[in-house]
Backbone as XML, in Angstrom:
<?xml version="1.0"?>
<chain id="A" units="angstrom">
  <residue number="1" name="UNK">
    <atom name="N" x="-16.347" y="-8.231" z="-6.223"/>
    <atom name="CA" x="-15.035" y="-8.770" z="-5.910"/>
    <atom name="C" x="-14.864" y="-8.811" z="-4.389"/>
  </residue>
  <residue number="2" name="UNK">
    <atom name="N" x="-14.244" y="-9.582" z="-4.330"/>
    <atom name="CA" x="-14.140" y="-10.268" z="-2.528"/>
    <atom name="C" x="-13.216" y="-8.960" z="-1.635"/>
  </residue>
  <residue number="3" name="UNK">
    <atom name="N" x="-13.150" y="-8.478" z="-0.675"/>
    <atom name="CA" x="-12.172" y="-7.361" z="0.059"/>
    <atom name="C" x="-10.671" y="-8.076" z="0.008"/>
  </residue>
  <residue number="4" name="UNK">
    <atom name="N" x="-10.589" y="-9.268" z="0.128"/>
    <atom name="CA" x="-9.305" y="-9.756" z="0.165"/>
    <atom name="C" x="-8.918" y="-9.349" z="-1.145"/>
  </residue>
  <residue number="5" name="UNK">
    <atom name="N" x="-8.916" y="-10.053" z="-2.223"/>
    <atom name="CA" x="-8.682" y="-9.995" z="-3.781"/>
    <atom name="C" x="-8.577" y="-8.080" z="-3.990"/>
  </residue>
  <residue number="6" name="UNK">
    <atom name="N" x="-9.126" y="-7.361" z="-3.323"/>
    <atom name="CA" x="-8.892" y="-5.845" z="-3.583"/>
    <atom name="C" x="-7.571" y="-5.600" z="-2.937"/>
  </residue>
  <residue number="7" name="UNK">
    <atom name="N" x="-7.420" y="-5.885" z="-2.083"/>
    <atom name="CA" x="-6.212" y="-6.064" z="-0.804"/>
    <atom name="C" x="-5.188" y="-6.429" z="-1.190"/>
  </residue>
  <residue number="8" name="UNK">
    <atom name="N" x="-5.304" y="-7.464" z="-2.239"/>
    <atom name="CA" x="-4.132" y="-7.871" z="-2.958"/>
    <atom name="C" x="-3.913" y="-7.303" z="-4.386"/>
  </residue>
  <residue number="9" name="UNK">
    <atom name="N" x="-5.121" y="-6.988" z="-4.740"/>
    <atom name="CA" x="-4.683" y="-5.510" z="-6.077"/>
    <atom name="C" x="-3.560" y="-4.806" z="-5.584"/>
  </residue>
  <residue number="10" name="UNK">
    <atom name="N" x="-4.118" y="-4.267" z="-4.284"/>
    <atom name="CA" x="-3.343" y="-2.778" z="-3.781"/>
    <atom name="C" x="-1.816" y="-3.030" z="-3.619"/>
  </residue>
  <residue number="11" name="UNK">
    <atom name="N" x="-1.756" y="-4.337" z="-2.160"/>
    <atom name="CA" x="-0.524" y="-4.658" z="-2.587"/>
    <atom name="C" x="0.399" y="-4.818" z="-3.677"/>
  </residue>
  <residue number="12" name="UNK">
    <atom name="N" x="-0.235" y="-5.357" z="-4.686"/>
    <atom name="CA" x="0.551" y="-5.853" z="-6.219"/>
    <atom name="C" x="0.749" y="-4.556" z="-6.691"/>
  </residue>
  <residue number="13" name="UNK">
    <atom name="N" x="0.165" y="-3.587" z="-6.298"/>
    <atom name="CA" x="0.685" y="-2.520" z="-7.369"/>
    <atom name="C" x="1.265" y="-1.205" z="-6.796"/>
  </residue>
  <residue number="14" name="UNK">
    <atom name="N" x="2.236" y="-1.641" z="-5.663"/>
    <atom name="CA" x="2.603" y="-0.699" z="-4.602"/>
    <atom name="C" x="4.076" y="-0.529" z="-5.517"/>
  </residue>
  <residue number="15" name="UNK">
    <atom name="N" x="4.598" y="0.275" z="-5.691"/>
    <atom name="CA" x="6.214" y="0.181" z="-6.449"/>
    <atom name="C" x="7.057" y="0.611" z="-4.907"/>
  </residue>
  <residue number="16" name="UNK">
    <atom name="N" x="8.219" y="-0.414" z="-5.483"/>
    <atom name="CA" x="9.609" y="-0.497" z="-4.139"/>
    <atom name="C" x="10.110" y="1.238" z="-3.790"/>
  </residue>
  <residue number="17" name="UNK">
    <atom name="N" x="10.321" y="1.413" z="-2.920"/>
    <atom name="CA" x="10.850" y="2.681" z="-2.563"/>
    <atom name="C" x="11.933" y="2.811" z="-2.579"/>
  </residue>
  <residue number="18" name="UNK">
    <atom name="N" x="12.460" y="3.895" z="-3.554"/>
    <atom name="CA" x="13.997" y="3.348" z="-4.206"/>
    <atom name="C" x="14.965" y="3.525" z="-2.813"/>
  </residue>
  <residue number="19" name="UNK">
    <atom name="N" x="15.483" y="2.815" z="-2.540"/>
    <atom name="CA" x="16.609" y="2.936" z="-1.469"/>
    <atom name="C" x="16.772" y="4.311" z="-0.686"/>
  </residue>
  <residue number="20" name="UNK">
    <atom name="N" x="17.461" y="4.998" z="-1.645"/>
    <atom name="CA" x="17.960" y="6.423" z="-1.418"/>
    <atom name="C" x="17.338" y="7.019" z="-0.863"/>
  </residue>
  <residue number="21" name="UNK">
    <atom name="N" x="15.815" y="6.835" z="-1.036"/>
    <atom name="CA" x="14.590" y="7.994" z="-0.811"/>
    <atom name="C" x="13.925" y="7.498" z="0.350"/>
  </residue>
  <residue number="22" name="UNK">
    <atom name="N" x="14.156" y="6.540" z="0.928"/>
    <atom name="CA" x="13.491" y="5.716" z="1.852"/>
    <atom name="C" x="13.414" y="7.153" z="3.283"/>
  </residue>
  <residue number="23" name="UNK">
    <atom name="N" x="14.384" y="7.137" z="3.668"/>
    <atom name="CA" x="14.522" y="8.296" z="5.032"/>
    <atom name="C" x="13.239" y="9.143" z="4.510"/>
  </residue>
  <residue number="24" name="UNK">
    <atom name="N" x="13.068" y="9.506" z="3.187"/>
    <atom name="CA" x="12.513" y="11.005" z="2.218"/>
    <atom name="C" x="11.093" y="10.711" z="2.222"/>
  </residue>
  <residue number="25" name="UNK">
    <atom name="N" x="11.052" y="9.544" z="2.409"/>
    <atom name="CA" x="9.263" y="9.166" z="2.060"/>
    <atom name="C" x="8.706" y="8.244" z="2.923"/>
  </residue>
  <residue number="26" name="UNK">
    <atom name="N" x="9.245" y="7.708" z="3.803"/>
    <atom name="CA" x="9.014" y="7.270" z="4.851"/>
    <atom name="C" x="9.005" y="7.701" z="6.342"/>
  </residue>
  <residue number="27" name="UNK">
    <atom name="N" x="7.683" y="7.934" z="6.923"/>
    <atom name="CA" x="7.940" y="7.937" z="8.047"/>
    <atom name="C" x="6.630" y="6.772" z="9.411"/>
  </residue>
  <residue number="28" name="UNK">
    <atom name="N" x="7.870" y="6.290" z="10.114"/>
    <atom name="CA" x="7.397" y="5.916" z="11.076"/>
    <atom name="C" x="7.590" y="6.115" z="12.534"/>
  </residue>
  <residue number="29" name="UNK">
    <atom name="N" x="7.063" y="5.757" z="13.542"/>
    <atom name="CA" x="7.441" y="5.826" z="14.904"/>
    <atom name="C" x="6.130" y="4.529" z="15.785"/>
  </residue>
  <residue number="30" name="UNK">
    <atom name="N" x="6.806" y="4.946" z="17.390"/>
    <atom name="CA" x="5.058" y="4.581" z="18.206"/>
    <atom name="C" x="4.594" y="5.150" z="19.096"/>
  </residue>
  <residue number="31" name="UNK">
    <atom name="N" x="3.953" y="4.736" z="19.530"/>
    <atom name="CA" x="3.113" y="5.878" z="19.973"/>
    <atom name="C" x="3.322" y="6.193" z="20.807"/>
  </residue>
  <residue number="32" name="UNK">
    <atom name="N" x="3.096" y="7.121" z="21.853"/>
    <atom name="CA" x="3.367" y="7.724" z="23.270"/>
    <atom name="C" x="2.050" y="7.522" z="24.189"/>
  </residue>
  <residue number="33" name="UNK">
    <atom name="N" x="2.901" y="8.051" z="25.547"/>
    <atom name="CA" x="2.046" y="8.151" z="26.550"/>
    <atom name="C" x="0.636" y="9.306" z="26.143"/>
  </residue>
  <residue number="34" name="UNK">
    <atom name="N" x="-0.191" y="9.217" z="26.385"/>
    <atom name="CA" x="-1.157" y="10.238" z="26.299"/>
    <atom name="C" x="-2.555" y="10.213" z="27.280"/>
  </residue>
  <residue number="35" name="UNK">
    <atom name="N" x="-3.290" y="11.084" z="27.194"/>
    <atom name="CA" x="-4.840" y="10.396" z="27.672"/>
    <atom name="C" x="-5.566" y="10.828" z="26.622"/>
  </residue>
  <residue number="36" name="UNK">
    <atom name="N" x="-7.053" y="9.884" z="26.866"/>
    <atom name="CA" x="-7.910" y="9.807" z="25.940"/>
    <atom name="C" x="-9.456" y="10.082" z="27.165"/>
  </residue>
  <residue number="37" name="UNK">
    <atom name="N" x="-10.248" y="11.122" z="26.949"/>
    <atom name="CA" x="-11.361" y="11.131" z="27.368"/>
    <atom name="C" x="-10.725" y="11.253" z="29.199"/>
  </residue>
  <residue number="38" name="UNK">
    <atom name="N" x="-9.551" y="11.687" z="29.673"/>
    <atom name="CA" x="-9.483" y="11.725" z="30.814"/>
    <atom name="C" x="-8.509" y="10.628" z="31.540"/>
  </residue>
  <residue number="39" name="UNK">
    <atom name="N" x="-8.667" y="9.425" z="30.495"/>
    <atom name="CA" x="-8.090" y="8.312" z="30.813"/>
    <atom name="C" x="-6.484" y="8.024" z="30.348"/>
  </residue>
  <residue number="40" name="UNK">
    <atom name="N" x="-5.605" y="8.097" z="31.475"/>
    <atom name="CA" x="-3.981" y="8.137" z="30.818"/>
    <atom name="C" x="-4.221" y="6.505" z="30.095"/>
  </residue>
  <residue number="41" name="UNK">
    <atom name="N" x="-3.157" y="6.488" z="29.073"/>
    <atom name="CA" x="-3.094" y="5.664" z="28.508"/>
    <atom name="C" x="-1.286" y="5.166" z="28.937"/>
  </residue>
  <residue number="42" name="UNK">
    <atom name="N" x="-0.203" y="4.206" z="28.288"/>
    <atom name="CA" x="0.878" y="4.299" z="28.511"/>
    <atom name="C" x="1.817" y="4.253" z="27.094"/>
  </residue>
  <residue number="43" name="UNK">
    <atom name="N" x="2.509" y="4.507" z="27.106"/>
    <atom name="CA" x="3.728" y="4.673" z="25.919"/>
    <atom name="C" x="3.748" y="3.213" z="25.495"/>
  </residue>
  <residue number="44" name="UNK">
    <atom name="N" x="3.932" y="3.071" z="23.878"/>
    <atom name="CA" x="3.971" y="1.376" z="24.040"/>
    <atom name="C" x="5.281" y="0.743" z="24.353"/>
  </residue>
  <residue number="45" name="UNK">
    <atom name="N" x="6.485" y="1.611" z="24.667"/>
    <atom name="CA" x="7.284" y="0.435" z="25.257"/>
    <atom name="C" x="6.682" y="0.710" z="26.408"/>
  </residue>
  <residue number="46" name="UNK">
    <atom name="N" x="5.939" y="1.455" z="27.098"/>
    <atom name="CA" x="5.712" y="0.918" z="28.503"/>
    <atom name="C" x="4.685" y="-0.243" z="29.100"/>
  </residue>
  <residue number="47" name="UNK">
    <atom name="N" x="3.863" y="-0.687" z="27.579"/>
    <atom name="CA" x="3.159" y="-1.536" z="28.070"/>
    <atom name="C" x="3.598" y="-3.043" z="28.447"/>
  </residue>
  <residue number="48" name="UNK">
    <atom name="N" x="2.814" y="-3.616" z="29.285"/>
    <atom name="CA" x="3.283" y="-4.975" z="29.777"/>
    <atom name="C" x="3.669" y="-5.460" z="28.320"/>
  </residue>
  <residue number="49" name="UNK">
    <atom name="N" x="4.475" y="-6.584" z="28.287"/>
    <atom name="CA" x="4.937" y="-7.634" z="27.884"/>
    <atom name="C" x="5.874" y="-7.178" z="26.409"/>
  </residue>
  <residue number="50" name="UNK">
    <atom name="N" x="6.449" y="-5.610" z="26.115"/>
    <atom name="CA" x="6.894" y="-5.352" z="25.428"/>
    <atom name="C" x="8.048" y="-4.767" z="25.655"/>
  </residue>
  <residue number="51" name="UNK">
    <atom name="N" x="9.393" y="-4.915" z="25.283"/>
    <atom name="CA" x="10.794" y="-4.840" z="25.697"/>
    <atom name="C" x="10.738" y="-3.556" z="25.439"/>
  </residue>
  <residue number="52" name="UNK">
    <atom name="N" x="11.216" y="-2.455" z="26.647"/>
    <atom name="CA" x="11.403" y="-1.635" z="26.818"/>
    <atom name="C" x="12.558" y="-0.426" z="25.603"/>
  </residue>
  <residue number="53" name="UNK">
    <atom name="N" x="13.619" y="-1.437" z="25.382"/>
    <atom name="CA" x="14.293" y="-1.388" z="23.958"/>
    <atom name="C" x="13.335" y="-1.405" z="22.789"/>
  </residue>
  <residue number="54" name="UNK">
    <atom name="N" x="12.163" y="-1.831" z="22.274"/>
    <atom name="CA" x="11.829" y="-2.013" z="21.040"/>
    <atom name="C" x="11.703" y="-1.080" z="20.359"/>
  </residue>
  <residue number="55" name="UNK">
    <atom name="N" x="12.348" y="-1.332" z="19.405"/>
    <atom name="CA" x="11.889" y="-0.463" z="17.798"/>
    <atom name="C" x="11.076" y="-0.682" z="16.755"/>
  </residue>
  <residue number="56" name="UNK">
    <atom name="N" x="10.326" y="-1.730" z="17.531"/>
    <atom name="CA" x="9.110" y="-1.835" z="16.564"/>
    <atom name="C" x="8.351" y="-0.706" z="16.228"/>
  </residue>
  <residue number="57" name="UNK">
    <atom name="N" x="7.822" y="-0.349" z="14.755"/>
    <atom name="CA" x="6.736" y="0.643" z="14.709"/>
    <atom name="C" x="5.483" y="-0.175" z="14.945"/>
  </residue>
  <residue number="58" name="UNK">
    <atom name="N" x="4.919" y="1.575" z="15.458"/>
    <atom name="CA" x="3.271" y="1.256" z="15.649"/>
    <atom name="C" x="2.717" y="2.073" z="14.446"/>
  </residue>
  <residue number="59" name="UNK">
    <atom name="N" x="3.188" y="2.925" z="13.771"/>
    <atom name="CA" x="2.781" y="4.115" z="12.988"/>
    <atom name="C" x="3.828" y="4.242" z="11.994"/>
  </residue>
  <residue number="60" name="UNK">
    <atom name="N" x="3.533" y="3.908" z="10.618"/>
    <atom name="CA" x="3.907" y="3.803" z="9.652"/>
    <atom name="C" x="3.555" y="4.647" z="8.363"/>
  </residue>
  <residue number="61" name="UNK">
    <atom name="N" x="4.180" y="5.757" z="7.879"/>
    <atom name="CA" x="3.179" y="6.306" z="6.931"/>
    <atom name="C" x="4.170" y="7.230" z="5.578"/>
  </residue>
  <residue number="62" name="UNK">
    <atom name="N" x="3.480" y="6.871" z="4.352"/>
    <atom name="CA" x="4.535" y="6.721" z="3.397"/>
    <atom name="C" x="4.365" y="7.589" z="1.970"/>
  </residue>
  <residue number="63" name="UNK">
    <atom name="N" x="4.839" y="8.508" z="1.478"/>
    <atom name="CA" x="4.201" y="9.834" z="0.738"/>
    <atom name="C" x="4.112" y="9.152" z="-0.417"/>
  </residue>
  <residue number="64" name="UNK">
    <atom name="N" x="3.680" y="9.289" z="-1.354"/>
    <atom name="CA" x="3.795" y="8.914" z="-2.949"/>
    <atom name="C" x="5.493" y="8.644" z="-3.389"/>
  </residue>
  <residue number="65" name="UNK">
    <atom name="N" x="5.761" y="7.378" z="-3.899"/>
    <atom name="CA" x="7.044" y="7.383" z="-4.689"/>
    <atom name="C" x="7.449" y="8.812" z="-5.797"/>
  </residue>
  <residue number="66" name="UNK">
    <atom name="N" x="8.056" y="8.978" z="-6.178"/>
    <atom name="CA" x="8.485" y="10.215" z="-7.125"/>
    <atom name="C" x="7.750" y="8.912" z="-8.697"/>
  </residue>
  <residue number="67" name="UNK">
    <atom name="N" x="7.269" y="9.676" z="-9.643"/>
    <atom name="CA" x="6.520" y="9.373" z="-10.599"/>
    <atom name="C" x="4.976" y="8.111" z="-10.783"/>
  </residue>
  <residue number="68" name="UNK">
    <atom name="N" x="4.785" y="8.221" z="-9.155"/>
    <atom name="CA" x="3.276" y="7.677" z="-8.769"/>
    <atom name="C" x="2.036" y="9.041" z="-9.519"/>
  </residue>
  <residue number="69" name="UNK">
    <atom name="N" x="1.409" y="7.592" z="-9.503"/>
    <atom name="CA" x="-0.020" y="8.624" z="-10.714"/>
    <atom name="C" x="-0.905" y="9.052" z="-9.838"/>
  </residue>
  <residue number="70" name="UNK">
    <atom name="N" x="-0.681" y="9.193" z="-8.541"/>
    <atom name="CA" x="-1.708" y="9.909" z="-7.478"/>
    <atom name="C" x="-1.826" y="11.178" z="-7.987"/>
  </residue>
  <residue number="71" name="UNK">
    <atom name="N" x="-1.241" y="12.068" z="-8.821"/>
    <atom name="CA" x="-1.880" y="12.911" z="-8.855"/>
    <atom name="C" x="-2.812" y="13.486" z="-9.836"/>
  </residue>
  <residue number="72" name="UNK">
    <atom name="N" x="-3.475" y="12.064" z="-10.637"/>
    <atom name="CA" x="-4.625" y="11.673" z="-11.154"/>
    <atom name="C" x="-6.031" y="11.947" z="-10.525"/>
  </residue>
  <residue number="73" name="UNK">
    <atom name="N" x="-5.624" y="11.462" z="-8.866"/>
    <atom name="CA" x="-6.412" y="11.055" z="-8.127"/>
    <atom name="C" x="-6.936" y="12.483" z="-7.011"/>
  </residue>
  <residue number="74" name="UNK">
    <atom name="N" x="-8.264" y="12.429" z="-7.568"/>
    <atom name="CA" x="-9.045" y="14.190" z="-6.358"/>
    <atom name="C" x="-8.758" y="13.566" z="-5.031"/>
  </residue>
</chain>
């Protein structure tokens, strides 16, 4: 089976995050200033061409819905 067509399994079988629980099982942000190997890096609103205001996420990450069968899964 093709990686796309798996890609779209996964999607299709993601269930909505009930409203309420969203704050509860969701978390995102972006990223910060840091260095890597010595080398500073910059915060991403500080990089060029991105509005200093943005609330875009860079980091998105989301626990199991309440009655997901992950815990099927080793």
């Amino acid at each position: 089976m093709e990686h796309r067509e798996e890609k779209v399994k996964v999607a299709k079988s993601i269930r909505p995050v009930p409203a309420g629980k969203i704050n509860e099982l969701v978390e995102r942000g972006q990223y910060g200033s840091g260095k890597i190997n010595g080398k500073e890096f910059p915060a991403y609103r500080d990089e060029d061409g991105v509005d200093p205001g943005s609330k875009t996420e860079t980091f998105v990450a989301m626990k199991p819905a309440p009655g997901a069968l992950w815990k099927r899964i080793n």
